[in-house]
Coordinates of C-alpha atoms and ligand atoms in Angstrom, one line a residue:
M25 CA 115.0 -21.3 191.8
R26 CA 118.3 -19.4 191.6
W27 CA 117.3 -18.2 188.1
A28 CA 113.9 -16.9 189.4
A29 CA 115.6 -14.9 192.1
K30 CA 118.0 -13.4 189.6
Q31 CA 115.1 -12.4 187.4
K32 CA 113.3 -10.7 190.3
K33 CA 116.5 -8.7 191.0
V34 CA 116.8 -7.6 187.3
V35 CA 113.1 -6.5 187.2
A36 CA 113.6 -4.5 190.4
R37 CA 116.7 -2.8 188.9
I38 CA 114.8 -2.0 185.7
K39 CA 112.0 -0.4 187.8
W40 CA 114.5 1.8 189.6
L41 CA 116.2 2.8 186.4
T42 CA 112.9 3.7 184.8
L43 CA 111.9 5.8 187.8
G44 CA 115.3 7.5 187.7
A45 CA 114.9 8.3 184.1
L46 CA 111.5 9.8 184.6
V47 CA 112.6 12.0 187.4
A48 CA 115.6 13.2 185.4
A49 CA 113.2 14.0 182.4
A50 CA 110.8 15.9 184.7
I51 CA 113.6 18.0 186.2
G52 CA 115.0 18.6 182.7
Y53 CA 111.6 19.8 181.4
M54 CA 111.1 22.1 184.3
Y55 CA 114.5 23.7 183.6
W56 CA 113.7 24.1 179.9
D57 CA 110.3 25.5 180.6
T58 CA 111.5 28.3 182.9
E59 CA 115.1 29.1 181.7
I60 CA 115.3 28.2 178.1
N61 CA 111.7 28.9 177.1
P62 CA 110.9 32.0 179.2
G63 CA 108.0 32.8 177.0
S64 CA 106.1 30.1 178.7
A65 CA 107.2 31.1 182.2
Q66 CA 105.1 34.3 182.3
H67 CA 102.0 32.2 182.1
T68 CA 102.8 30.0 185.1
S69 CA 100.6 31.0 187.9
S70 CA 102.9 29.7 190.7
S71 CA 103.6 33.1 192.3
G72 CA 106.3 33.5 194.9
S73 CA 108.2 30.5 193.5
G74 CA 111.2 32.8 193.1
L75 CA 111.3 32.0 189.4
E76 CA 111.8 34.9 187.0
K77 CA 108.6 35.7 185.1
T78 CA 108.1 38.2 182.3
L79 CA 105.6 41.1 182.2
I80 CA 104.9 42.0 178.6
M81 CA 103.8 45.7 178.2
G82 CA 102.3 46.9 174.9
T83 CA 102.7 50.5 174.0
D84 CA 103.0 53.0 171.1
P85 CA 106.1 55.1 171.6
G86 CA 105.1 58.3 169.9
F87 CA 103.5 59.9 172.9
K88 CA 106.1 61.9 174.8
P89 CA 106.6 62.1 177.8
F90 CA 104.6 58.9 178.4
E91 CA 106.3 56.7 175.9
Y92 CA 108.9 57.6 173.2
K93 CA 112.1 56.4 171.7
N94 CA 115.5 57.3 172.9
G95 CA 117.7 55.7 170.3
Q96 CA 116.6 52.1 170.2
N97 CA 115.0 52.2 173.7
V98 CA 111.4 52.9 174.6
V99 CA 111.4 55.3 177.6
G100 CA 108.9 57.6 179.4
F101 CA 106.6 57.9 182.4
D102 CA 104.5 54.8 181.5
V103 CA 107.7 52.7 181.0
D104 CA 109.1 53.7 184.4
L105 CA 105.7 53.1 186.0
V106 CA 105.4 49.6 184.6
R107 CA 109.1 48.9 185.4
E108 CA 108.2 49.5 189.1
I109 CA 105.2 47.2 188.8
A110 CA 107.4 44.5 187.3
K111 CA 109.9 44.9 190.2
D112 CA 107.1 44.8 192.8
T113 CA 105.8 41.6 191.3
N114 CA 109.1 39.9 190.8
R115 CA 109.0 40.0 187.0
S116 CA 111.3 41.2 184.2
L117 CA 109.8 43.8 181.8
Q118 CA 109.5 43.2 178.1
I119 CA 108.1 46.0 175.8
E120 CA 106.2 45.4 172.6
E121 CA 105.7 48.3 170.2
I122 CA 102.3 48.3 168.7
S123 CA 100.3 51.1 167.0
F124 CA 97.8 52.6 169.3
D125 CA 94.7 51.2 167.5
G126 CA 96.3 47.7 167.7
L127 CA 96.9 47.6 171.4
L128 CA 93.5 46.4 172.7
P129 CA 93.3 43.7 170.0
A130 CA 96.8 42.5 171.0
L131 CA 95.7 42.4 174.7
Q132 CA 92.6 40.4 173.8
A133 CA 94.7 38.0 171.7
G134 CA 97.1 37.4 174.7
R135 CA 100.1 38.8 172.9
I136 CA 100.7 41.3 175.8
D137 CA 99.9 41.2 179.5
L138 CA 99.0 44.9 179.8
I139 CA 98.8 48.2 178.0
A140 CA 100.5 51.3 179.3
A141 CA 100.1 53.9 176.6
G142 CA 98.5 57.0 178.0
M143 CA 95.3 55.2 177.5
T144 CA 92.1 56.9 178.6
V145 CA 89.5 54.9 180.4
T146 CA 86.3 55.0 178.4
P147 CA 83.0 53.0 178.9
E148 CA 83.5 51.6 175.4
R149 CA 87.0 50.3 176.1
A150 CA 85.9 49.0 179.5
K151 CA 83.6 46.6 177.7
N152 CA 86.6 44.7 176.3
A153 CA 89.4 45.3 178.9
A154 CA 89.8 45.7 182.6
F155 CA 91.4 49.0 183.8
S156 CA 93.6 49.6 186.8
T157 CA 93.1 52.5 189.1
T158 CA 93.8 55.7 187.2
Y159 CA 97.3 57.2 187.4
Y160 CA 97.1 60.5 185.4
S161 CA 94.6 63.2 184.6
A162 CA 94.6 64.5 181.0
A163 CA 92.6 66.5 178.5
Q164 CA 92.0 66.8 174.8
R165 CA 93.3 70.1 173.3
V166 CA 93.1 71.7 169.9
V167 CA 96.4 72.5 168.2
V168 CA 96.4 75.1 165.3
P169 CA 98.9 77.0 163.3
K170 CA 100.1 80.2 165.1
T171 CA 99.4 82.5 162.2
G172 CA 96.6 82.6 159.7
S173 CA 94.4 80.0 161.4
T174 CA 90.7 80.3 161.0
V175 CA 90.2 78.3 164.2
E176 CA 90.2 80.6 167.1
S177 CA 87.8 78.8 169.4
V178 CA 86.3 75.3 169.6
D179 CA 83.1 76.5 167.8
D180 CA 85.3 77.3 164.7
L181 CA 86.1 73.6 164.3
K182 CA 82.7 73.0 162.6
G183 CA 83.2 72.0 159.0
K184 CA 87.0 72.0 159.3
R185 CA 89.6 69.4 158.4
I186 CA 90.7 67.9 161.7
G187 CA 93.7 65.6 162.1
V188 CA 93.7 62.9 164.8
Q189 CA 95.6 59.7 165.7
L190 CA 93.6 56.7 164.7
G191 CA 91.6 55.0 167.5
T192 CA 92.2 57.7 170.1
T193 CA 89.7 59.7 172.2
G194 CA 90.7 62.7 170.1
D195 CA 89.5 60.7 167.1
T196 CA 86.1 59.9 168.8
L197 CA 85.7 63.6 169.8
A198 CA 86.5 64.9 166.3
H199 CA 83.8 62.7 164.8
K200 CA 81.2 64.5 167.0
I201 CA 82.0 67.9 165.5
T202 CA 79.4 69.0 163.0
G203 CA 80.5 68.9 159.4
A204 CA 84.1 68.2 160.2
S205 CA 86.2 66.0 158.0
V206 CA 88.3 63.9 160.2
V207 CA 91.7 62.8 158.9
Q208 CA 92.8 59.7 160.8
L209 CA 96.6 59.1 160.9
P210 CA 98.6 56.3 162.4
A211 CA 100.8 58.5 164.7
T212 CA 100.6 61.8 166.4
S213 CA 103.8 62.8 164.6
N214 CA 102.0 62.4 161.3
V215 CA 99.2 64.6 162.6
M216 CA 101.8 67.3 163.4
Q217 CA 103.3 67.0 159.9
E218 CA 100.0 67.5 158.3
L219 CA 99.3 70.5 160.4
N220 CA 102.7 72.1 159.6
A221 CA 102.0 71.5 155.9
R222 CA 98.5 73.0 156.4
R223 CA 96.8 70.0 154.8
I224 CA 94.6 70.0 157.9
D225 CA 93.1 73.0 159.8
A226 CA 93.6 71.7 163.3
A227 CA 94.6 68.7 165.4
I228 CA 92.9 67.2 168.4
M229 CA 95.2 65.4 170.8
D230 CA 96.1 64.9 174.5
N231 CA 97.5 67.9 176.3
G232 CA 100.7 66.1 177.4
P233 CA 102.1 65.3 174.0
A234 CA 100.6 68.5 172.5
T235 CA 102.7 70.5 175.0
Q236 CA 105.8 68.5 174.0
Y237 CA 105.2 69.1 170.3
L238 CA 104.7 72.8 170.7
A239 CA 108.1 73.1 172.3
T240 CA 109.7 71.9 169.1
N241 CA 107.2 73.4 166.6
P242 CA 107.3 77.2 167.0
N243 CA 104.7 77.7 164.3
L244 CA 102.0 75.9 166.2
T245 CA 99.9 76.9 169.2
M246 CA 97.2 75.4 171.4
L247 CA 93.7 76.8 172.2
A248 CA 93.3 77.5 175.8
R249 CA 90.2 75.4 176.5
D250 CA 90.3 71.7 177.5
L251 CA 87.8 69.8 175.4
T252 CA 87.5 66.9 177.9
K253 CA 88.8 65.7 181.2
E254 CA 90.0 62.1 181.1
D255 CA 92.1 59.7 183.1
Y256 CA 94.8 57.3 182.1
A257 CA 94.9 53.8 183.4
I258 CA 96.7 50.5 182.6
A259 CA 94.6 48.0 180.6
I260 CA 94.6 44.3 181.5
K261 CA 92.9 41.4 179.9
K262 CA 89.4 40.9 181.2
G263 CA 89.4 38.1 183.7
N264 CA 93.0 38.4 184.7
T265 CA 92.0 39.5 188.2
E266 CA 95.4 38.3 189.7
L267 CA 97.4 40.8 187.5
L268 CA 94.8 43.5 188.0
K269 CA 95.1 43.3 191.8
Q270 CA 98.9 43.2 191.6
V271 CA 99.0 46.3 189.4
N272 CA 96.5 48.2 191.6
D273 CA 98.5 47.2 194.8
S274 CA 101.7 48.4 193.1
I275 CA 100.3 51.8 192.0
K276 CA 98.9 52.3 195.5
A277 CA 102.3 51.5 197.1
M278 CA 104.1 53.8 194.7
K279 CA 101.7 56.7 195.5
K280 CA 102.3 56.1 199.2
D281 CA 106.1 55.7 199.2
G282 CA 107.1 58.6 197.0
R283 CA 108.0 56.6 193.8
Y284 CA 105.0 58.0 191.9
D285 CA 105.8 61.6 192.8
A286 CA 109.5 61.0 191.8
L287 CA 108.4 59.8 188.4
V288 CA 106.1 62.8 187.9
K289 CA 109.0 65.1 188.7
K290 CA 111.3 63.2 186.4
H291 CA 109.0 63.3 183.4
F292 CA 107.0 66.5 183.9
G293 CA 109.3 68.5 186.2
A294 CA 106.3 69.4 188.4
A295 CA 103.7 68.0 190.8
A296 CA 101.0 65.6 189.6
P297 CA 97.8 67.3 188.4
Ligands
LIG28 N1 94.6 59.2 175.7 C1 94.2 59.0 174.3 C2 93.4 57.8 174.2 O1 93.4 57.0 175.1 C3 95.5 59.0 173.4 C4 96.4 57.9 173.8 C5 97.6 57.8 172.8 O2 97.6 58.3 171.7 N2 98.6 57.1 173.2 O3 92.8 57.5 173.2

């Protein structure tokens, strides 16, 4: 009898010890998951828990003033814009540098949460990604050497060697020009080099970076006409409706409370187009 009672007590104690160990393990795992292994934290959907989450932005920093390198850091309009979105959604910002043509595949593969790269919304891209409300109006422009160029108007582009950055809207546009041979290069800076070396006759690129390049390339100039009118937006993985809504809410708030205008002033020194 006495022995049986003792045995019961021991069993009860073991039960409590087991329970205690399980609780400790669970708390330990939760701590590891959010603090030591933050990569997993960004995918937890428990919003408002106060836990630090990460927002991974993919961009190609050769597109001043939207994204470019300042020493080791990636800076620019898009970076500041997404930094505000991260703040508004209680996340820390992580930037992944990816060449422009690799951005949408990286988004689809889940390597990044969003793309902010002066990316134009196009029907083709919208098949594979969701786009936020647009945040900037841009245009394609033709850049040519200042002297001795045979390209004086858009019509003169026929049959010419045209340099573009691979996978951009400039690339798509150049392919529509009759008889043109399109030279696709990994970065806009490469396009400018080729133009300066006169290995191409003209470049087609976005007006923002074109203006920036002309400021430091006195031998180049830009044709007056806009070839397109296009709008930049942030790309988000299709189906990630929660993040899409958060991004749209944040952009809306920024446009209302003056943060958006302040960013335009900081990076363009003028009012938004
Ligand atoms: N706006 C252009 C596009 O979306 C170019 C963007 C870029 O080179 N970063 O294709």
